[in-house]
Coordinates of C-alpha atoms in Angstrom, one line a residue:
X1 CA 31.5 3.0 -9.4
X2 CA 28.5 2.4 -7.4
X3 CA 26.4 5.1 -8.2
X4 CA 22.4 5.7 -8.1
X5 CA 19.7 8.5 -8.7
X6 CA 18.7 8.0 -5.2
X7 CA 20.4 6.4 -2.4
X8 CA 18.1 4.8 0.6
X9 CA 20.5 4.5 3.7
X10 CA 18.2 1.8 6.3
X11 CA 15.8 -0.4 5.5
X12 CA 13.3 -0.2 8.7
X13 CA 9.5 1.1 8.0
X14 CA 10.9 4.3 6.3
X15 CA 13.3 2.8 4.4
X16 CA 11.4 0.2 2.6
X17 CA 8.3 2.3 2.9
X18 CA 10.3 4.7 0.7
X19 CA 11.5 1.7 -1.9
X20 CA 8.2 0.4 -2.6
X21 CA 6.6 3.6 -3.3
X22 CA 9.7 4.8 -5.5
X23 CA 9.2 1.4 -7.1
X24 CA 5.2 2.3 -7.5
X25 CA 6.0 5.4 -9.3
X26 CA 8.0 4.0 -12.0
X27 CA 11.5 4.9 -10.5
X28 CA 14.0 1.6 -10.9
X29 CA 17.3 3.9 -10.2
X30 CA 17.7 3.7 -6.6
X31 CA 19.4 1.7 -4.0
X32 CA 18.7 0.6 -0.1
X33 CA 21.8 0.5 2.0
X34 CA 21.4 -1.5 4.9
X35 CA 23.9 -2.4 7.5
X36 CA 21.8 -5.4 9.1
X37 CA 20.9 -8.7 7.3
X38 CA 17.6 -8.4 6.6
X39 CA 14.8 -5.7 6.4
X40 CA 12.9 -4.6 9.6
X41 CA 15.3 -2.0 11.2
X42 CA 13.9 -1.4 15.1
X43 CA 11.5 -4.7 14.8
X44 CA 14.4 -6.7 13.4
X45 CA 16.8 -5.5 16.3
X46 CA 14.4 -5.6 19.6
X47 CA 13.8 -9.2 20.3
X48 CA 13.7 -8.3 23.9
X49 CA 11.4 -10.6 25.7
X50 CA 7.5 -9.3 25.8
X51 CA 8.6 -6.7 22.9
X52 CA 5.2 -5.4 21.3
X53 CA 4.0 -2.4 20.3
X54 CA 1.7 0.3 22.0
X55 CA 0.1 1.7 18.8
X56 CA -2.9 -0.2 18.1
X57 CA -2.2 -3.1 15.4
X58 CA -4.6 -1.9 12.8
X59 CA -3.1 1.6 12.6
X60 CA 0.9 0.2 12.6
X61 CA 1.0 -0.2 8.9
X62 CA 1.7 0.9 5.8
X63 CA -2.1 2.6 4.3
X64 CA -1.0 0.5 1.1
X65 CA -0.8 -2.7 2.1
X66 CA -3.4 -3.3 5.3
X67 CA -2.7 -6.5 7.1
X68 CA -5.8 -8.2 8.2
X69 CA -3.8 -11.3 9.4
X70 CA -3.1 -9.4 12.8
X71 CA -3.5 -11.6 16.1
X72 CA -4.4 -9.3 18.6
X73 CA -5.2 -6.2 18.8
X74 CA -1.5 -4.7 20.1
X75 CA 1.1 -6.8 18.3
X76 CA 3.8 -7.9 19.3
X77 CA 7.9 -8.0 17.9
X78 CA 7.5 -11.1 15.6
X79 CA 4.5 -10.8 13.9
X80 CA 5.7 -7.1 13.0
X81 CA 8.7 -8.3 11.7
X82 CA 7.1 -10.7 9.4
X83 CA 5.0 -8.4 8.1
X84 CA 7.5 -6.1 6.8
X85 CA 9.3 -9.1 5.6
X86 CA 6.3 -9.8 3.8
X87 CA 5.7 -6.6 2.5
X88 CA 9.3 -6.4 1.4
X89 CA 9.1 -9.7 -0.6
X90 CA 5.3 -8.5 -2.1
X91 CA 6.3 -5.3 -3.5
X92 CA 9.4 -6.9 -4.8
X93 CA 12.1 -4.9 -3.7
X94 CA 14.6 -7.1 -1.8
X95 CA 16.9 -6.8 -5.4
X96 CA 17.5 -3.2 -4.7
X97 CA 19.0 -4.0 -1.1
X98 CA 22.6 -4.3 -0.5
X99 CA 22.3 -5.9 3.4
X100 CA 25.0 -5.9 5.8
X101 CA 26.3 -2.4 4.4
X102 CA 27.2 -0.2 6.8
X103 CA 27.4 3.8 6.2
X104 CA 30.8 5.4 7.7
X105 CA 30.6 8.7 6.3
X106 CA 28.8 10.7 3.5
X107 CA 30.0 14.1 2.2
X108 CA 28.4 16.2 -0.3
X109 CA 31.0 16.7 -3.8
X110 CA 30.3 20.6 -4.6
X111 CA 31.9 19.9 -7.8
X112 CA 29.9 17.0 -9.1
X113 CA 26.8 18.3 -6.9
X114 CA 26.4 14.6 -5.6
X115 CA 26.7 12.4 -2.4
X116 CA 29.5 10.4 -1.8
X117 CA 28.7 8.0 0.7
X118 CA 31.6 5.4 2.5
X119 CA 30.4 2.2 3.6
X120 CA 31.9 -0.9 4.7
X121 CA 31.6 -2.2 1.1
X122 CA 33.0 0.6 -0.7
X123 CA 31.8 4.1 -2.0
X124 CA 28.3 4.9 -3.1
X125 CA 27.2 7.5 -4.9
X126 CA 23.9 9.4 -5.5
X127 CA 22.2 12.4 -6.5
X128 CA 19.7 12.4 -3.9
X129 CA 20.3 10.6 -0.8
X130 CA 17.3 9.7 1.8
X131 CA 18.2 8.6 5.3
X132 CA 16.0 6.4 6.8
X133 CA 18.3 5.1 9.9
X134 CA 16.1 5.6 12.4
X135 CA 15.3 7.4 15.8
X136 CA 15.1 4.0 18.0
X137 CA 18.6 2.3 16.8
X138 CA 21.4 3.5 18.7
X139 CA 21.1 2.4 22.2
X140 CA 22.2 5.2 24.8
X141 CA 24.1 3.2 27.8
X142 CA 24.8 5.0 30.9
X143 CA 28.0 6.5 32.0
X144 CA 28.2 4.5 35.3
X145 CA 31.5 3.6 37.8
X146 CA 32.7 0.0 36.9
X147 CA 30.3 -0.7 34.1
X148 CA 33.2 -2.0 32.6
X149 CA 34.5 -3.8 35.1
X150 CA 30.9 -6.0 36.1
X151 CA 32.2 -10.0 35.5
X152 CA 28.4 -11.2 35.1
X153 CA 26.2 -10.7 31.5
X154 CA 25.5 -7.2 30.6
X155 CA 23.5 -5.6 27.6
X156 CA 21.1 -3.2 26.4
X157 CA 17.8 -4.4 25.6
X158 CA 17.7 -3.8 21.8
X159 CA 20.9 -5.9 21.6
X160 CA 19.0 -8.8 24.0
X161 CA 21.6 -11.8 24.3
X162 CA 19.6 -14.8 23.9
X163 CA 22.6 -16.7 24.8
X164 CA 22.3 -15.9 28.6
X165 CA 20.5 -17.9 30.8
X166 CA 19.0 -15.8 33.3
X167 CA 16.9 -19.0 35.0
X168 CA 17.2 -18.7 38.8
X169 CA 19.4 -16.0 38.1
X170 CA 19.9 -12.7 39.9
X171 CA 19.3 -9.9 37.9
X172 CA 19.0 -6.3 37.5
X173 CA 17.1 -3.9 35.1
X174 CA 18.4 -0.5 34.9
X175 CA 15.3 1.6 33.4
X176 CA 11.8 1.7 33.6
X177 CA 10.6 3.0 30.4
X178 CA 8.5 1.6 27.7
X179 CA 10.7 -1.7 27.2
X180 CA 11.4 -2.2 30.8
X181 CA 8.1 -2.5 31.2
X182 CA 7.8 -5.1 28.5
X183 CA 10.8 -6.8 30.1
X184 CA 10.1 -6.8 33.9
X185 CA 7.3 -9.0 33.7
X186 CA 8.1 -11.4 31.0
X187 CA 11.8 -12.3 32.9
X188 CA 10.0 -12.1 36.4
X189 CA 9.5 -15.9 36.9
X190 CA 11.8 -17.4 35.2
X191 CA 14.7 -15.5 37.3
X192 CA 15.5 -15.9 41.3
X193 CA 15.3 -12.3 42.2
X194 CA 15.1 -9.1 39.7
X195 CA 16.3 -5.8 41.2
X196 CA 14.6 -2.7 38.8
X197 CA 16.6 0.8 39.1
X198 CA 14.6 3.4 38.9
X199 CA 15.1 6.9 38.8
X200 CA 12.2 8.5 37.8
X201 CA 8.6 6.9 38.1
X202 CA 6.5 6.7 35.3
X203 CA 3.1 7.0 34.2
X204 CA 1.0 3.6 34.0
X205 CA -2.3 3.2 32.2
X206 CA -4.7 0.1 31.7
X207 CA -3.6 -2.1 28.3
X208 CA -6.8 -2.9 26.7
X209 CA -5.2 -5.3 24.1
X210 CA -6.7 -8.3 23.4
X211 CA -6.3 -11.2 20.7
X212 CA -8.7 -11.0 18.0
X213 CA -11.3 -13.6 17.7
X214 CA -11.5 -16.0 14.2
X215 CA -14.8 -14.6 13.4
X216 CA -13.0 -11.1 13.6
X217 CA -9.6 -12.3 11.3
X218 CA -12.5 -13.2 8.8
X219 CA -14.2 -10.1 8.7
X220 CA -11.1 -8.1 8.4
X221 CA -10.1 -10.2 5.3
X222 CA -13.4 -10.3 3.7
X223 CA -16.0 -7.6 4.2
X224 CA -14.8 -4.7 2.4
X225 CA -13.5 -1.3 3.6
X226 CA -14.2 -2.8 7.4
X227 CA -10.4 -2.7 8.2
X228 CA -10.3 0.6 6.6
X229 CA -13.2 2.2 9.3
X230 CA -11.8 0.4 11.8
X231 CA -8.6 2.0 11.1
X232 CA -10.0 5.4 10.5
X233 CA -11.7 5.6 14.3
X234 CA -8.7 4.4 16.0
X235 CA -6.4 7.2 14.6
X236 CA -9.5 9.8 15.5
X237 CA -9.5 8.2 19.0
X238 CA -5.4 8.3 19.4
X239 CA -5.6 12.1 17.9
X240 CA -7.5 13.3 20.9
X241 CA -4.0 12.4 22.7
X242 CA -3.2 16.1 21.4
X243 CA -5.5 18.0 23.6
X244 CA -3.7 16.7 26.4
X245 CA -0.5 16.9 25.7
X246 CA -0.4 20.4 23.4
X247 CA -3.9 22.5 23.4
X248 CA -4.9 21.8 27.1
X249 CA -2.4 20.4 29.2
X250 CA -4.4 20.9 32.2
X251 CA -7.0 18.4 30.9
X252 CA -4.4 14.9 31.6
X253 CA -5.2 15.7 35.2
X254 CA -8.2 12.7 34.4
X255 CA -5.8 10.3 32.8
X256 CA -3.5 10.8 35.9
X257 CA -7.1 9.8 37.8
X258 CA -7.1 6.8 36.3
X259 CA -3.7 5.9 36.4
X260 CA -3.7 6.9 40.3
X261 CA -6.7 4.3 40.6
X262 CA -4.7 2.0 39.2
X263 CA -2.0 2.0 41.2
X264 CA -3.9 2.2 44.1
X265 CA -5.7 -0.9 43.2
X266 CA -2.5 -2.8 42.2
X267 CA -0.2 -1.7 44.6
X268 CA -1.3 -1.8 48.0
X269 CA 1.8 -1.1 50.1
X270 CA 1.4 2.9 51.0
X271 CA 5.5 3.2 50.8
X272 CA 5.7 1.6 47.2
X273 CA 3.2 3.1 46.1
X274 CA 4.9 6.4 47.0
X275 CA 8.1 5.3 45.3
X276 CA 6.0 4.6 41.9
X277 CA 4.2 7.8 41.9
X278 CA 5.0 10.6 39.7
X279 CA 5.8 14.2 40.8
X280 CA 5.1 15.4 36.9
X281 CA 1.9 15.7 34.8
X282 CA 1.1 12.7 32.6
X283 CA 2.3 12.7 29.1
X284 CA 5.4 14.8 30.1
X285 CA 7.2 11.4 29.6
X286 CA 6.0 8.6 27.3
X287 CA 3.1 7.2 28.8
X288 CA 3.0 3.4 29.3
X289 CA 0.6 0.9 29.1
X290 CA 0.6 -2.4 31.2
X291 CA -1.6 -4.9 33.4
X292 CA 1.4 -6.6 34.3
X293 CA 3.9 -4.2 36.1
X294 CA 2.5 -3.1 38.9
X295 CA 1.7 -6.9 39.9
X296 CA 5.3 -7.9 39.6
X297 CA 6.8 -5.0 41.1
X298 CA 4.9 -6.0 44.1
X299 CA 6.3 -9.6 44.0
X300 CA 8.2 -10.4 47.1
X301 CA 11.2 -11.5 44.9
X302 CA 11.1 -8.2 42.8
X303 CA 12.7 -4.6 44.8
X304 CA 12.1 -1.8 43.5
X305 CA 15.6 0.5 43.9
X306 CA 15.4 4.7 43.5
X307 CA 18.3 5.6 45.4
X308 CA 20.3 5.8 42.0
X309 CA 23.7 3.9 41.2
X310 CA 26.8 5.0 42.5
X311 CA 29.1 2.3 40.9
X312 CA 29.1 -1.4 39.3
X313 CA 31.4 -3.6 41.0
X314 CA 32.5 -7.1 39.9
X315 CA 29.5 -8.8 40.7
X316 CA 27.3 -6.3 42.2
X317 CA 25.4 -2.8 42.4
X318 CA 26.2 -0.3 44.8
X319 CA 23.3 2.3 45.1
X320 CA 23.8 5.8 46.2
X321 CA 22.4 5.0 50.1
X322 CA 26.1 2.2 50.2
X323 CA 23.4 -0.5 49.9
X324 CA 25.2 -3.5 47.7
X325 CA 23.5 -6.0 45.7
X326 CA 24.7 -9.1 44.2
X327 CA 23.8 -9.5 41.0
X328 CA 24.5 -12.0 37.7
X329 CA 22.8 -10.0 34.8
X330 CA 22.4 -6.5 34.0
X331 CA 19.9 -5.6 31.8
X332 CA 20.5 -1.8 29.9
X333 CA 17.0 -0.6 29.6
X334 CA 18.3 3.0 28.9
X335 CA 16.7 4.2 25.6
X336 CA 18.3 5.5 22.7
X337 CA 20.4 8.3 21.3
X338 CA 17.4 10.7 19.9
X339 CA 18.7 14.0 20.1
X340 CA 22.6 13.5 19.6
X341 CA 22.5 10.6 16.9
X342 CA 25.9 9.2 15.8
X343 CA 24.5 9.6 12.3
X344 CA 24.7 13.1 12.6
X345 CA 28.5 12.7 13.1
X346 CA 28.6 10.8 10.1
X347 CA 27.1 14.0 7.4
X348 CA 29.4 16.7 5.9
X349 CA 27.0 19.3 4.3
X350 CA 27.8 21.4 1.9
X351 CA 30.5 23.8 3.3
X352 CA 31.9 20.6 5.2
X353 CA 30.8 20.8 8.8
X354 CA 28.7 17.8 9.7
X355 CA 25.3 17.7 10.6
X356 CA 26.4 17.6 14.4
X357 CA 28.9 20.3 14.3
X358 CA 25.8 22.3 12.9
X359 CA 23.5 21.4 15.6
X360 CA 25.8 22.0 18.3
X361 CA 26.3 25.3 16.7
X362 CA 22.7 26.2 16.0
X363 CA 20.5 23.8 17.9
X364 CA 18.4 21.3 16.1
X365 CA 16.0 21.7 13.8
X366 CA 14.8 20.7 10.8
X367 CA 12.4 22.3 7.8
X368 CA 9.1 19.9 8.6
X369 CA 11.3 17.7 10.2
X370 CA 12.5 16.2 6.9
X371 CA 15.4 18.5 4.6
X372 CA 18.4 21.0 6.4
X373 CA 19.6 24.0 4.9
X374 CA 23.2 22.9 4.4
X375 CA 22.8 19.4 3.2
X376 CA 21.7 19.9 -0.4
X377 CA 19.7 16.8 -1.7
X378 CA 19.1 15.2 1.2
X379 CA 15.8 14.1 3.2
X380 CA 15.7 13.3 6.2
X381 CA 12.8 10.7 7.8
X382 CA 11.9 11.1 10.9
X383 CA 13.9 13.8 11.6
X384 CA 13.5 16.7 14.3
X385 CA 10.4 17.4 15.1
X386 CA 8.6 15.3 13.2
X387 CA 8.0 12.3 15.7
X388 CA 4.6 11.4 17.6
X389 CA 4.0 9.8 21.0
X390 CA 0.9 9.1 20.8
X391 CA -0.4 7.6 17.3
X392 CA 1.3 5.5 14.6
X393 CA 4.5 7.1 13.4
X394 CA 3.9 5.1 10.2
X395 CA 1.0 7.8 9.3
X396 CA 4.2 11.0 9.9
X397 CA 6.4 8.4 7.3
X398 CA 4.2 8.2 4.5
X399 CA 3.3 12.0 5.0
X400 CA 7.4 12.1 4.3
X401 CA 7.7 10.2 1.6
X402 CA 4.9 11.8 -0.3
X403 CA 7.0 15.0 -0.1
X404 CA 10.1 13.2 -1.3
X405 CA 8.4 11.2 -4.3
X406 CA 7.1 14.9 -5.4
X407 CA 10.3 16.8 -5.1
X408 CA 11.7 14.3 -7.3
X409 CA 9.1 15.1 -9.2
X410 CA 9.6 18.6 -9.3
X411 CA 13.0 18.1 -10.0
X412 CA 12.9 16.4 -13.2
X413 CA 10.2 18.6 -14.3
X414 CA 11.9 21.6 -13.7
X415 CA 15.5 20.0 -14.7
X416 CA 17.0 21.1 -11.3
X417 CA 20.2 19.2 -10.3
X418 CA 20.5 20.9 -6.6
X419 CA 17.9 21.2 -3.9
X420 CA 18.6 22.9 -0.4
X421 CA 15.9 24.5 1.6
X422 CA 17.0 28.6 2.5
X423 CA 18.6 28.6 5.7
X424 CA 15.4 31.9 6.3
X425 CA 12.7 29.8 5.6
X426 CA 13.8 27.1 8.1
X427 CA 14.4 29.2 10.9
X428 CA 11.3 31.2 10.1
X429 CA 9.8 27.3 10.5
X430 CA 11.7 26.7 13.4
X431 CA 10.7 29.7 15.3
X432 CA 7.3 29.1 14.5
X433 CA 7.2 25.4 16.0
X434 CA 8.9 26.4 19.3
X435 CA 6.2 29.0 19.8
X436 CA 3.7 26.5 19.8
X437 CA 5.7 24.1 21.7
X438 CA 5.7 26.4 24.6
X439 CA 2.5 25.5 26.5
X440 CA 2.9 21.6 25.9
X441 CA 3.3 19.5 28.8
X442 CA 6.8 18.2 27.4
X443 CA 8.2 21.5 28.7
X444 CA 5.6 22.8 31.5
X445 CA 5.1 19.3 32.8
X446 CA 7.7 18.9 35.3
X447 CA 9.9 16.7 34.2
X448 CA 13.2 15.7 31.4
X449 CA 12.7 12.7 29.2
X450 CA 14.4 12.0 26.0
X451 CA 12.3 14.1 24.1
X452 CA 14.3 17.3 25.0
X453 CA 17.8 18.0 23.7
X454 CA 20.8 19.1 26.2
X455 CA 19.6 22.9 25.8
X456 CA 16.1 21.5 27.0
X457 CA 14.3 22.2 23.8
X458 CA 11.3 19.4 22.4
X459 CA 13.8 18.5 19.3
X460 CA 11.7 15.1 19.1
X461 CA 8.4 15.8 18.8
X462 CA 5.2 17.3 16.8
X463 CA 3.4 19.7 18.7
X464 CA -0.2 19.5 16.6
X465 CA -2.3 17.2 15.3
X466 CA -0.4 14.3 12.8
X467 CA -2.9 15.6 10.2
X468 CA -1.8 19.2 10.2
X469 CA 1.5 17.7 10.0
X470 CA 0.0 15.3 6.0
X471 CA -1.1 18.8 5.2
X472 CA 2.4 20.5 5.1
X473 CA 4.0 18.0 3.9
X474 CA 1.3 17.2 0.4
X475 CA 3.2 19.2 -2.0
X476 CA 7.1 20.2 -2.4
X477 CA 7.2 23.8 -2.0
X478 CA 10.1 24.6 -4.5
X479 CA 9.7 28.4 -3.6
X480 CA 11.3 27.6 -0.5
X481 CA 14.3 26.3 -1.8
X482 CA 17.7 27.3 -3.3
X483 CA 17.7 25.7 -6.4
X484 CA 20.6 24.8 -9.7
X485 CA 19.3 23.2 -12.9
X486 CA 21.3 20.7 -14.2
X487 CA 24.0 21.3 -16.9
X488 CA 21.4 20.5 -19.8
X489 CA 18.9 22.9 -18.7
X490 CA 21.4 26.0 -18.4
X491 CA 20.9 28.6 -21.5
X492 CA 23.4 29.1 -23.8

């Protein structure tokens, strides 16, 4: 039988983050499940052309292994990717990977207070079970007319077929979020016309990335604690995003100044500029950053279509106004399933409803958006409420893991065999967090992204400062918990 202390389920930044420091700590019984063939999770997946990253390079990493090989100062897919490749292979933790393992179902066994987990190699079991699959891995596609029926290439952009040739190709991009407007311009001239469906505008700031001189790569390497300070102003700088988008709302009024500007100077036909402006206040949606998509979306081979889709024919688009357009290529840029995960189909908890049964029940939430009353044993990374839109979600992971690696602690201290945070205590939480989600601009701002769940509740995101969020999460709070010690620890 396959069975483990503790059972890793994805091997993206959380994941491995979570192996290594396990592995740091002196823990060798533990296993990483991982249904793709190599590490990476959403850098391995999104090979998209122009995929990069908004977060500033020197803040997307792990704090225990800086990278001072970075080439510019946003980075892009690849060089991610091979840095947690190389991170994997330095810390020495490939071994405990079983790749192209795919979890079907876990349920928790009441009787032999463990997780039995169902992949496509077999059962695993565990005593403590971390999942680490992701918020940015199942792509959402759109419930359109005759998506089924369109003859040409179709796919979403994290599952980018490199096989199609879209060279003096007609071809559409449905979306214009944060990888359509990676996509737009780096397809723009290699295709014969590029039709972008749009149905809401979006925010567009100035990209101030740049590649880093040699001089710079040197001193990052060799003079001491540079990177670190360096690292340290940047998150200060990204904090401030907080103001804006939780304390004083009001105040993005001057970002939406110079994203006006910006528009104006970039787009100077009065009716598109109309179609690409916003009727919501900035940071209601992701914000984007880009030099390059206003200047293609002005290109005379580029159209700009918000009437919405009424079907997919054959070969072509209908839009809601009758107009048809021909196309070869659809590209899904449509995001991701955030707030009704498929994983969440996949947990039975202890009283065996899954975790999606319980949220469709209850609503989502989550006790500091890592362990569910219910699911005894289990921790959850990056789970509700504990994600960040405007800083390095690496800095909310390692906050995570700090709390796991100490309730394992606590648990072998203490001998407990069972963990499972008091349904009270995480609705007193939850209550708590929606209070002071009220006045953010996610839900006063005007608009729906895919940060809100189908009862319009911010199930997505942290609504203070990330280090507020490190404080919580420093030490396991066994109070809060249901506890059972372990056979050996009972009193006779």
């Amino acid at each position: 039988m396959n069975h483990t202390h503790v059972l890793i389920i994805g091997s993206g930044l959380a994941g491995l983050g979570t192996a290594i420091r396990l592995s740091q700590e002196g823990y060798s019984d533990f296993r990483v499940l991982e249904r793709g063939s190599d590490v990476g999770g959403t850098w391995r997946d999104n090979t998209y052309p122009g995929a990069a990253c908004d977060v500033p390079s020197h803040l997307y990493s792990y704090s225990f292994a800086l990278n001072p090989e970075w080439s510019r100062s946003f980075s892009q897919q690849a060089e991610i990717h091979q840095y947690i490749r190389t991170i994997a292979d330095r810390y020495d933790v490939r071994d405990k990977h079983v790749f192209g393992c795919e979890m079907v179902g876990a349920a928790w066994n009441e009787t032999d207070a463990r997780w039995e987990v169902q992949t496509n190699q077999g059962l695993f079991t565990a005593d403590i079970v971390v999942t680490a699959v992701g918020v940015l891995c199942e792509p959402s596609l759109p419930d359109i007319k005759g998506i089924h029926t369109f003859e040409g290439k179709i796919f979403h952009s994290s599952r980018w077929d490199h096989d199609a040739d879209l060279t003096d190709s007609r071809v559409a991009v449905i979306g214009t979020g944060a990888s359509a407007a990676q996509i737009v311009p780096s397809i723009a001239d290699e295709v014969a016309h590029l039709d972008v469906y749009q149905r809401t505008p979006q925010w567009v700031l100035p990209h101030f990335g740049r590649r880093y001189l040699s001089f710079e790569r040197f001193a990052f390497k060799h003079v001491p604690g540079l990177q670190r300070l360096l690292r340290a102003a940047i998150y200060a700088n990204r904090e401030l995003f907080v103001v804006l988008q939780t304390k004083f709302p009001q105040a993005a009024v001057l970002l939406e100044l110079v994203a006006r500007v910006k528009m104006r100077y970039e787009v100077r036909d009065p009716a598109l500029r109309r179609q690409l402006t916003p009727d919501y206040r900035l940071g209601c949606k992701r914000m984007l950053i880009s030099n390059t998509l206003y200047p293609t979306l002005v290109r005379d081979d580029v159209d700009v279509v918000s009437d919405g889709i009424k079907e997919i024919r054959g070969s072509s688009i209908v839009s809601e106004d009758g107009t048809e357009r021909e196309v070869d290529t659809i590209v899904l840029c449509t995001g991701f399933r955030v707030t009704d995960s498929p994983t969440w189909e996949s947990f039975r908890g202890r009283d065996g409803s899954t975790l999606s049964e319980l949220y469709d029940a209850e609503g989502i939430s989550a006790y500091k958006g890592t362990v569910v009353s219910n699911f005894p044993n289990v921790f959850v990374m990056l789970g509700p409420n504990s994600g960040l839109n405007y800083t390095s979600l690496i800095y909310i992971i390692e906050s995570q893991i700090n709390y796991v690696l100490d309730a394992i602690a606590t648990m072998e201290k203490q001998g407990l065999k069972t963990v499972e945070i008091r349904k009270d205590v995480q609705d007193e939480y939850h209550q708590g967090l929606q209070e002071k989600m009220a006045g953010s601009v996610w839900l006063t701002g005007g608009c729906t992204s895919w940060f809100l769940d189908k009862n319009g509740k911010n199930a997505t995101l942290w609504p203070d400062f990330s280090f507020r969020f490190r404080r919580q999460l420093r030490k396991f709070d066994v109070e809060a918990y249901a506890t059972t010690p372990r056979a050996d620890e009972v009193a006779v």
